[in-house]
Short mmCIF file of C-alpha atoms in Angstrom, two decimals:
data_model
loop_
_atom_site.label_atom_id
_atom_site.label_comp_id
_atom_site.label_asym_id
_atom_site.label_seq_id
_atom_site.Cartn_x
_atom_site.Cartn_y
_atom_site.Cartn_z
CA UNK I 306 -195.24 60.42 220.58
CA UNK I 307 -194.88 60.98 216.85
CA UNK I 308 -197.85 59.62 214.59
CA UNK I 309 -196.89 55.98 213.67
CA UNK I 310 -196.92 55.22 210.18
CA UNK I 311 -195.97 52.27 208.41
CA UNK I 312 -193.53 53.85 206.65
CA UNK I 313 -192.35 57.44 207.20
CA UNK I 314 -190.97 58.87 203.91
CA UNK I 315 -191.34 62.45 205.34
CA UNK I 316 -188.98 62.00 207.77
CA UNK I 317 -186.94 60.51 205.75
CA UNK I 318 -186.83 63.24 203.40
CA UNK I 319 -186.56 65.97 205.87
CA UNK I 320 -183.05 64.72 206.81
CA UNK I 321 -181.61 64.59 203.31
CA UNK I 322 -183.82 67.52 201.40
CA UNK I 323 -181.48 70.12 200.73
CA UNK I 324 -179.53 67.32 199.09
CA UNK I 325 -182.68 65.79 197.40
CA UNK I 326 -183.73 69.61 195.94
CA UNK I 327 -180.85 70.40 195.13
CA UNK I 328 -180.01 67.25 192.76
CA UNK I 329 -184.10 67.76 191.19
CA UNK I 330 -183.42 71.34 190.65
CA UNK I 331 -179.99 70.26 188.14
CA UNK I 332 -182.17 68.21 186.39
CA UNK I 333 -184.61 71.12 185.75
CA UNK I 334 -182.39 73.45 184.74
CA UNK I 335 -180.48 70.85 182.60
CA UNK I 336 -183.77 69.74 181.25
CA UNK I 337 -182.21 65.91 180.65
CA UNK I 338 -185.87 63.95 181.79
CA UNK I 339 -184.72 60.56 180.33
CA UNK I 340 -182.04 58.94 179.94
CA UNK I 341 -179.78 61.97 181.08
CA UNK I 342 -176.52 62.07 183.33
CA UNK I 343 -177.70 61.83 186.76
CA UNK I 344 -179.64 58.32 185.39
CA UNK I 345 -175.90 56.91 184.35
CA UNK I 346 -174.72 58.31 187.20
CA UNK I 347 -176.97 56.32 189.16
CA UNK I 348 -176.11 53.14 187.20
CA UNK I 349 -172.34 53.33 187.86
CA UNK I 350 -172.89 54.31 191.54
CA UNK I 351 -175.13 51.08 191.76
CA UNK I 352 -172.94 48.85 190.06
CA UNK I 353 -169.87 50.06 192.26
CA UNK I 354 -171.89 49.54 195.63
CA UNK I 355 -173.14 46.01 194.45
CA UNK I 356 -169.90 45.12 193.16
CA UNK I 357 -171.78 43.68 189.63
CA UNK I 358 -171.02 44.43 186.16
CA UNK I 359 -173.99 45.54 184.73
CA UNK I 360 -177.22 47.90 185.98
CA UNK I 361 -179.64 48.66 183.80
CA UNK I 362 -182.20 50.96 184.87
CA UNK I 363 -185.68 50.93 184.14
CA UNK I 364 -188.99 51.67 184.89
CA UNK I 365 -190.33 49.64 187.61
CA UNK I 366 -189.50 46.39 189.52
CA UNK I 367 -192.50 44.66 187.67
CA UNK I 368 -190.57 45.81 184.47
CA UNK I 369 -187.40 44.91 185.82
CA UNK I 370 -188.60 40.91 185.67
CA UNK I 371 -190.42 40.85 182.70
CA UNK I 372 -187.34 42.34 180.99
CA UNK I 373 -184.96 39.80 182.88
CA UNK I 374 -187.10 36.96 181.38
CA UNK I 375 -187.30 38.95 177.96
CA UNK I 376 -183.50 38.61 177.88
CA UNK I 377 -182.93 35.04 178.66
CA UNK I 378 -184.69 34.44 175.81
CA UNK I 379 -187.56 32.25 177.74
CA UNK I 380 -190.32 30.94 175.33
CA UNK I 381 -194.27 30.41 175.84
CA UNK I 382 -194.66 27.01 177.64
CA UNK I 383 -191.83 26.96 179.31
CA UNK I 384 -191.79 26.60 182.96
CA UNK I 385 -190.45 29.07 185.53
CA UNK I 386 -190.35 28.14 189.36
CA UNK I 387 -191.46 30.20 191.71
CA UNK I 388 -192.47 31.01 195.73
CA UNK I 389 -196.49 30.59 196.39
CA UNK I 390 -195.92 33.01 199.35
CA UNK I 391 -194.94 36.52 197.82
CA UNK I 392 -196.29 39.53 196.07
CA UNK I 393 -198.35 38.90 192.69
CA UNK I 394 -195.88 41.22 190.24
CA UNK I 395 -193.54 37.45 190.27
CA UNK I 396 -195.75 35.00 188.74
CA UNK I 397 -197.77 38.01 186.66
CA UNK I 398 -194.55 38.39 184.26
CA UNK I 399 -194.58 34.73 184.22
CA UNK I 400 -198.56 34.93 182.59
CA UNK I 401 -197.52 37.88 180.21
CA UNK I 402 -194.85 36.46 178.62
CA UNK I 403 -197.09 32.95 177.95
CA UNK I 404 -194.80 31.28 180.06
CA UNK I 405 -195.97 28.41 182.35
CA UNK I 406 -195.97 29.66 186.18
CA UNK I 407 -194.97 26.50 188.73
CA UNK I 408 -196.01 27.48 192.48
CA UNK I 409 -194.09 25.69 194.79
CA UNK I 410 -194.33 26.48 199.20
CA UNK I 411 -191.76 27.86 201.08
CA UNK I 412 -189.55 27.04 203.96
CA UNK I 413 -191.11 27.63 207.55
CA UNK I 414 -187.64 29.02 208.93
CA UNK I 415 -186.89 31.78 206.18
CA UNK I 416 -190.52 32.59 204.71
CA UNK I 417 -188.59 31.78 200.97
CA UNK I 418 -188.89 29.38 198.53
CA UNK I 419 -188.50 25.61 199.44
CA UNK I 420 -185.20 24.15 197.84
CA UNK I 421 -186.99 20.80 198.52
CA UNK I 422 -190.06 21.76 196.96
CA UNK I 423 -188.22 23.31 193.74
CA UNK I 424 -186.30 19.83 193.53
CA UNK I 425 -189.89 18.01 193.31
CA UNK I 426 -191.23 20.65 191.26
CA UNK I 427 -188.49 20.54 188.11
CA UNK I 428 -189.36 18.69 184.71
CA UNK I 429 -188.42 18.54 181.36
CA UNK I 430 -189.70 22.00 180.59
CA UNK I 431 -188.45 24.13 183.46
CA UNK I 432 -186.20 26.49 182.38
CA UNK I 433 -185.90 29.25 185.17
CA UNK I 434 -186.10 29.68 189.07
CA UNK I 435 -186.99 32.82 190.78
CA UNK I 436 -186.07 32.70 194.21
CA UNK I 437 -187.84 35.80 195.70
CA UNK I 438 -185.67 37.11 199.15
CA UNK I 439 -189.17 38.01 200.78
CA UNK I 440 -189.50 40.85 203.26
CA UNK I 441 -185.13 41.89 203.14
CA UNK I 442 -184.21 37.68 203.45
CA UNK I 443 -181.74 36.44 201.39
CA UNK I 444 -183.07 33.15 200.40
CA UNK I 445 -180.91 29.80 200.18
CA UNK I 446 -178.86 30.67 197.09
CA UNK I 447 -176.24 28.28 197.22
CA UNK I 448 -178.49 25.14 197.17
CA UNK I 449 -180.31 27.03 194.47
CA UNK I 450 -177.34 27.51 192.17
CA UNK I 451 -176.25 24.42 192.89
CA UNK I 452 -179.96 22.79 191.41
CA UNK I 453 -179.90 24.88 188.61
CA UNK I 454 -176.22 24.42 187.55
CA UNK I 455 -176.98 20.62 187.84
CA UNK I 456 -180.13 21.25 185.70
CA UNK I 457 -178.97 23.76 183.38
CA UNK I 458 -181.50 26.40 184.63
CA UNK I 459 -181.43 29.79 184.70
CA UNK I 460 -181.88 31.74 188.01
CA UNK I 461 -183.92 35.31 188.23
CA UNK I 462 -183.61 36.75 191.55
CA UNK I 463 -186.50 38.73 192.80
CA UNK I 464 -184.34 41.29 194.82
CA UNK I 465 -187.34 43.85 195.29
CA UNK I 466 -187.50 43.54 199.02
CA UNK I 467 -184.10 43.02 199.86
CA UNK I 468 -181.18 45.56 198.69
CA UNK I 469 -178.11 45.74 200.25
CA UNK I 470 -178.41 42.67 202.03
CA UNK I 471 -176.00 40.08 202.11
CA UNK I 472 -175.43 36.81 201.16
CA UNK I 473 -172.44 34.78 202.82
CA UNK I 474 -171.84 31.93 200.20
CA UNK I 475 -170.87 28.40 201.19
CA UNK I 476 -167.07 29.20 200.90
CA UNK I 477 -166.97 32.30 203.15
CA UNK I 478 -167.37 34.98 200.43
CA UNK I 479 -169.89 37.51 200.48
CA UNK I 480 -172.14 39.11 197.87
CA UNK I 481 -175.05 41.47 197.30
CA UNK I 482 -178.20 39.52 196.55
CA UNK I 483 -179.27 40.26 193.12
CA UNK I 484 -176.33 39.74 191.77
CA UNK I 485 -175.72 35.72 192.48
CA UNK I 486 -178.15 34.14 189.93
CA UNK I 487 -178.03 34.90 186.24
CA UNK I 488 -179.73 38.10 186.12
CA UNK I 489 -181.37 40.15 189.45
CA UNK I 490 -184.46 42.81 189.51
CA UNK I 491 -185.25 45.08 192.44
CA UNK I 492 -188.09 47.80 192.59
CA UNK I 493 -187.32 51.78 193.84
CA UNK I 494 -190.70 51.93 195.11
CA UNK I 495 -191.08 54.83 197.82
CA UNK I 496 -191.58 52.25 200.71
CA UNK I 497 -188.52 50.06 199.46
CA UNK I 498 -185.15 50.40 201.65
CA UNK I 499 -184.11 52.03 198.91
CA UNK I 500 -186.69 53.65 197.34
CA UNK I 501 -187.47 56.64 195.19
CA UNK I 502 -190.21 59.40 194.83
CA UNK I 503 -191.95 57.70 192.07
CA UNK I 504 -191.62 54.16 190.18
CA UNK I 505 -188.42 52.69 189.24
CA UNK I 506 -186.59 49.42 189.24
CA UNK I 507 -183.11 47.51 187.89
CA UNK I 508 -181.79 44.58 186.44
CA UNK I 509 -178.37 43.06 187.20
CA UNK I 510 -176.01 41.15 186.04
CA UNK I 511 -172.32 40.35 184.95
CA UNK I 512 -173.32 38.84 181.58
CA UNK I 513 -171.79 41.04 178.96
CA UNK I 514 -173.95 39.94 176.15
CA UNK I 515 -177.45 39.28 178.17
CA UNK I 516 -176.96 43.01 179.60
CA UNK I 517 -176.22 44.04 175.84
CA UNK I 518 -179.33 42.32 174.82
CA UNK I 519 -181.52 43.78 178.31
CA UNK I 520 -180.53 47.60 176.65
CA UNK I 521 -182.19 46.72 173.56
CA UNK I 522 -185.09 45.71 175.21
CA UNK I 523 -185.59 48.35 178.08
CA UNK I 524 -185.68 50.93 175.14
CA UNK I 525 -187.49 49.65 171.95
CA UNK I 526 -185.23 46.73 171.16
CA UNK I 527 -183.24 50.39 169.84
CA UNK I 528 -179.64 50.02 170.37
CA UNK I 529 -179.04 52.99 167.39
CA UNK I 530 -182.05 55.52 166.52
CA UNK I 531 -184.97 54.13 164.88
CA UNK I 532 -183.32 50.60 164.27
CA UNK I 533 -185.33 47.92 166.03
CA UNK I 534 -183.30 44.68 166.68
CA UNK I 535 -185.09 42.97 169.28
CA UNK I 536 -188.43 43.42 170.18
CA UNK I 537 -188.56 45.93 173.20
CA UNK I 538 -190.14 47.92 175.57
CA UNK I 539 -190.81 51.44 177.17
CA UNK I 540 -189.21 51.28 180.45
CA UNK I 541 -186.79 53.71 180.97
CA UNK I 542 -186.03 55.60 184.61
CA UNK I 543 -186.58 58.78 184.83
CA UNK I 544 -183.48 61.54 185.71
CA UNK I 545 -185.20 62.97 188.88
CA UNK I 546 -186.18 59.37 190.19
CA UNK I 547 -182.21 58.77 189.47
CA UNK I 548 -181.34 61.69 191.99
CA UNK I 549 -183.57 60.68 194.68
CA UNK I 550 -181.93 57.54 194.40
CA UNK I 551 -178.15 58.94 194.19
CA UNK I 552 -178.62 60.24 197.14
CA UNK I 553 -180.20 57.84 199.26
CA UNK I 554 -177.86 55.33 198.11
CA UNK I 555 -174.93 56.30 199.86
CA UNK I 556 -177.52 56.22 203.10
CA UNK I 557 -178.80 52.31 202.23
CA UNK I 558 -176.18 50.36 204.67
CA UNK I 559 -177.05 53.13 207.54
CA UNK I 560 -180.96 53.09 206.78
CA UNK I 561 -180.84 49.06 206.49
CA UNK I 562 -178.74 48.88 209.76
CA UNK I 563 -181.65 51.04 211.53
CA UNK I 564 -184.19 48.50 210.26
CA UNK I 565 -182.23 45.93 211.80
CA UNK I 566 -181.96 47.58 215.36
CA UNK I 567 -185.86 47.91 215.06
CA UNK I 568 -186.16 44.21 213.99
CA UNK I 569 -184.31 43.14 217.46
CA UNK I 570 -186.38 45.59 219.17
CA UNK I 571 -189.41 44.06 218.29
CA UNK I 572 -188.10 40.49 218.79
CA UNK I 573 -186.65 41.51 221.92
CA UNK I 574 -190.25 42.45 223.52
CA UNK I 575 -191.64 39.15 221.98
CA UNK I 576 -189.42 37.11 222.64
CA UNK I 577 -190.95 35.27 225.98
CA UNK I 578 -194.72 35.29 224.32
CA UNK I 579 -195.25 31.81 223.30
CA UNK I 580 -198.00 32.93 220.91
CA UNK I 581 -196.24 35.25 218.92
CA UNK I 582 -192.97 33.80 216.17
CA UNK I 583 -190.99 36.21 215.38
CA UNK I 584 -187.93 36.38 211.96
CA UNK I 585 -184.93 35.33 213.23
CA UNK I 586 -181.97 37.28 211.98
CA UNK I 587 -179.31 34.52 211.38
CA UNK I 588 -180.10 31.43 208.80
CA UNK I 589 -177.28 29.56 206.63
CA UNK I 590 -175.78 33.17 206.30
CA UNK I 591 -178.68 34.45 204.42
CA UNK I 592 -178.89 38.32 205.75
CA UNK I 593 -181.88 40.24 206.54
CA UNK I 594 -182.29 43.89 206.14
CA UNK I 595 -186.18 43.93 207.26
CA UNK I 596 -188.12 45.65 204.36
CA UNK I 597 -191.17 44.77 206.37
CA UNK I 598 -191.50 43.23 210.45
CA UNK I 599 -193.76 40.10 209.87
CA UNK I 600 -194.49 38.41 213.16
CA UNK I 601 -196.62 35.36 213.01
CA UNK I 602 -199.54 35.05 215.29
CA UNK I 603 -200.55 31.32 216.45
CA UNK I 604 -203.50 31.41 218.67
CA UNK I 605 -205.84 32.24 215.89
CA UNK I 606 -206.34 36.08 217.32
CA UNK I 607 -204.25 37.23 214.46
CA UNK I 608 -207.24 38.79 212.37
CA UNK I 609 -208.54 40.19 215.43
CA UNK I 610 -205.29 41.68 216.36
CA UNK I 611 -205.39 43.20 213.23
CA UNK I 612 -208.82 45.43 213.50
CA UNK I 613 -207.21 45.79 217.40
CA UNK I 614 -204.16 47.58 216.38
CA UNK I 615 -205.78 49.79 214.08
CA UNK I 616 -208.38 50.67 216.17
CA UNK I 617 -205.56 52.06 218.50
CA UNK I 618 -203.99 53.68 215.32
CA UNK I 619 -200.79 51.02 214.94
CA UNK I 620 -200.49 50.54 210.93
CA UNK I 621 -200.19 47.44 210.20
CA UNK I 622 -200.96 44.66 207.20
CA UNK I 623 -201.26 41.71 205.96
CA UNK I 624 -198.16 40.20 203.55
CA UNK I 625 -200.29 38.13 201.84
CA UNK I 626 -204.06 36.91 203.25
CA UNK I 627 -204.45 34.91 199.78
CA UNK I 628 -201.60 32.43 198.59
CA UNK I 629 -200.99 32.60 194.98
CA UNK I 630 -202.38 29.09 194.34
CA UNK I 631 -205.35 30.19 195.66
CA UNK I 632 -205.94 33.49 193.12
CA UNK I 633 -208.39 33.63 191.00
CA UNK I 634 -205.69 34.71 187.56
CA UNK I 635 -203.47 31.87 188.72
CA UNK I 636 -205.18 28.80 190.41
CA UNK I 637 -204.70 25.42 188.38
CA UNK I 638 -205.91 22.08 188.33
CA UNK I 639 -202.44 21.21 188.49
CA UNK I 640 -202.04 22.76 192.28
CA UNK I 641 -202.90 20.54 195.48
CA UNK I 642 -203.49 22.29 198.78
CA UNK I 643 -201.82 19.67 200.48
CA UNK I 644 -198.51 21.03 198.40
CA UNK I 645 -198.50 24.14 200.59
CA UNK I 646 -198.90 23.54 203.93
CA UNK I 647 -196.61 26.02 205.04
CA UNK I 648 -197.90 29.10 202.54
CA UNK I 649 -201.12 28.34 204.05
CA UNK I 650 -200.49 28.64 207.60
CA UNK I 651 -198.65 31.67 206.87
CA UNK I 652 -201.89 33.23 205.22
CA UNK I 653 -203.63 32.53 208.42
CA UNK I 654 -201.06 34.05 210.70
CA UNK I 655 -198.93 36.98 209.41
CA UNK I 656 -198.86 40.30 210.18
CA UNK I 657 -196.84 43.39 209.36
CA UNK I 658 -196.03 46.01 211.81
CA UNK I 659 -194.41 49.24 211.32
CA UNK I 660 -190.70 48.95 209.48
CA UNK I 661 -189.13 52.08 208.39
CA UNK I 662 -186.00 53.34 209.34
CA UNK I 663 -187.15 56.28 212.03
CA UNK I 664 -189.00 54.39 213.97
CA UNK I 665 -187.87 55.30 217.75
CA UNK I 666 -188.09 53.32 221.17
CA UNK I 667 -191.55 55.03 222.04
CA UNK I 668 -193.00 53.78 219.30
CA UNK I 669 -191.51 50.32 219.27
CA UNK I 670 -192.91 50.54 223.17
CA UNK I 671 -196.24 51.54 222.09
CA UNK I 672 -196.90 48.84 219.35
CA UNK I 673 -195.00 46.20 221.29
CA UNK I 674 -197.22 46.64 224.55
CA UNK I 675 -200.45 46.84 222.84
CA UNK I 676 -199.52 43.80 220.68
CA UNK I 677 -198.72 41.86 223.63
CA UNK I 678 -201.55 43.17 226.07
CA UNK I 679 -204.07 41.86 223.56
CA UNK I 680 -202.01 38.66 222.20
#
């Protein structure tokens, strides 16, 4: 059997190289590091394949929110909605702007943010909602545009797990997540589904004049040489992380479909073990392309299923052990436990397995046996 990792980039590569070396090898001979052709190459490729208006590219997905909030023109104090149950990199843009972070649990169906819980959650001073579509999940996005139209909110979607999935709206249409809400971010991280060979991210959106105002910002608030007229930032991608990215992208519906075949593998062998919950693919027409496999464990063996699997050399992890509430940079007095039942059970029984697009039926064998033998 080949040696299971957690996610297999080599193999990846090895299948698309000579295309990968010979797009890096242009940009070395053409010398055009930042900001060159193969980057707005990238950008119109993107914006054809999402079918939105405006890509901007930048550095990384952390960048790619700060920069989203930069543009709506958000202001310390005000408050911006968002999951307890997701990756820090949401709410930290929400402390390093000066902006007032608002935790709120998630739903126990979907693993995303609670519509309910943002409707309690909204005052006077909320001003944004960032729905993050955890682990490839589109979250509920017509119930969430519908609260913020009604509230005159703006809506930041947190689209770093979840590219290329779609998002069947309430009147039959379909759209790439990202670009529903006001502005979207996603991350080119290696592991993402559609990642690069370095850091990189992107911001969408069909507003003309916020994606005029996002360019500014991603390069020095510079829209002509040396003239400043917003205050910006240094995040620009890089040419050769735009190649790796040009070429995978034309892959992402193929590689996210082979995530998807792995997901029903998995829930296939689980499916009679009364102890083990796994994602369900099908909920209100949100899509799931499976960035990561996150079963839930019930029996309280989860943590010792954990040490078990590596100890027979399965990868695995936990997406997240510590709820946000519960972090040392963001707990507040104004949080109750009892406000996040469900991000709290979740902390106590999920675990990642394997999720990478050449995963094969030995290895889905292998970890699904020695999960079950021991759960």
């Amino acid at each position: 059997m080949k040696k299971l990792q957690m996610v297999d980039l080599k193999s990846q590569y090895e299948d698309i190289k000579e295309e990968i070396n010979a797009g890096i090898q242009e940009v070395l001979d053409a010398t055009a590091y930042i900001n060159g052709p193969k980057v707005h190459e990238f950008q119109k490729n993107l914006e054809a394949y999402l079918g939105v208006k405006h890509v901007i590219p930048c550095a990384n997905g952390t960048d790619a929110l700060q920069i989203a909030m930069m543009g709506l023109g958000l202001k310390p104090g005000d408050e911006v909605i968002t999951a307890d149950f997701t990756f820090a990199a949401t709410v930290e843009v929400v402390g390093l702007l000066g902006l007032t972070p608002v935790l709120v649990d998630v739903e126990e169906d979907t693993m995303n943010i609670s519509v309910e819980a943002i409707k309690k959650a909204i005052t006077p001073k909320t001003k944004a909602i960032v729905p993050v579509h955890l682990f490839g999940r589109a979250a509920n996005m017509d119930a969430i545009m519908e609260l913020a139209t009604e509230h005159n909110l703006f809506v930041i979607e947190d689209n770093a797990q979840a590219i290329g999935a779609d998002y069947t709206c309430a009147n039959g249409t379909k759209k790439k997540v990202g670009t529903i809400g006001h502005i979207g971010s996603t991350s080119f991280f290696p592991s993402k589904n559609l990642g690069c060979y370095g850091d990189g991210g992107a911001i969408f959106t069909n507003d003309d004049a916020l994606a005029h105002t996002i360019r500014g910002i991603v390069n020095h608030g510079m829209y002509e040489r040396y003239h400043h007229d917003v205050v910006g930032v240094n995040s620009r991608l890089d040419s050769i992380q735009a190649v790796v990215l040009n070429v995978k992208l034309p892959y992402l519906d193929t590689y996210n479909q082979a995530r998807k075949n792995a997901a029903k593998a998995y829930n296939d062998a689980f499916k009679t073990n009364e102890h083990i919950i796994t994602p369900n693919f099908d909920f209100e027409g949100s899509d799931h392309v499976f960035h990561q496999y996150v079963i839930r464990i019930t029996n309280g063996k989860r943590d010792a299923l954990l040490t078990h699997l590596q100890e027979k050399g399965i990868p695995c992890a936990i997406y997240y052990p510590i709820p946000l509430h519960k972090q040392k940079a963001y707990a507040d007095e104004r949080y109750n436990d009892a406000d996040f039942t469900v991000t709290n059970k979740f902390a106590e029984e999920v675990i990642a397995l394997p999720m990478h697009t050449e995963l094969d039926k030995e290895q889905i064998d292998f970890i699904t046996s020695t999960v079950l033998e021991f759960v």
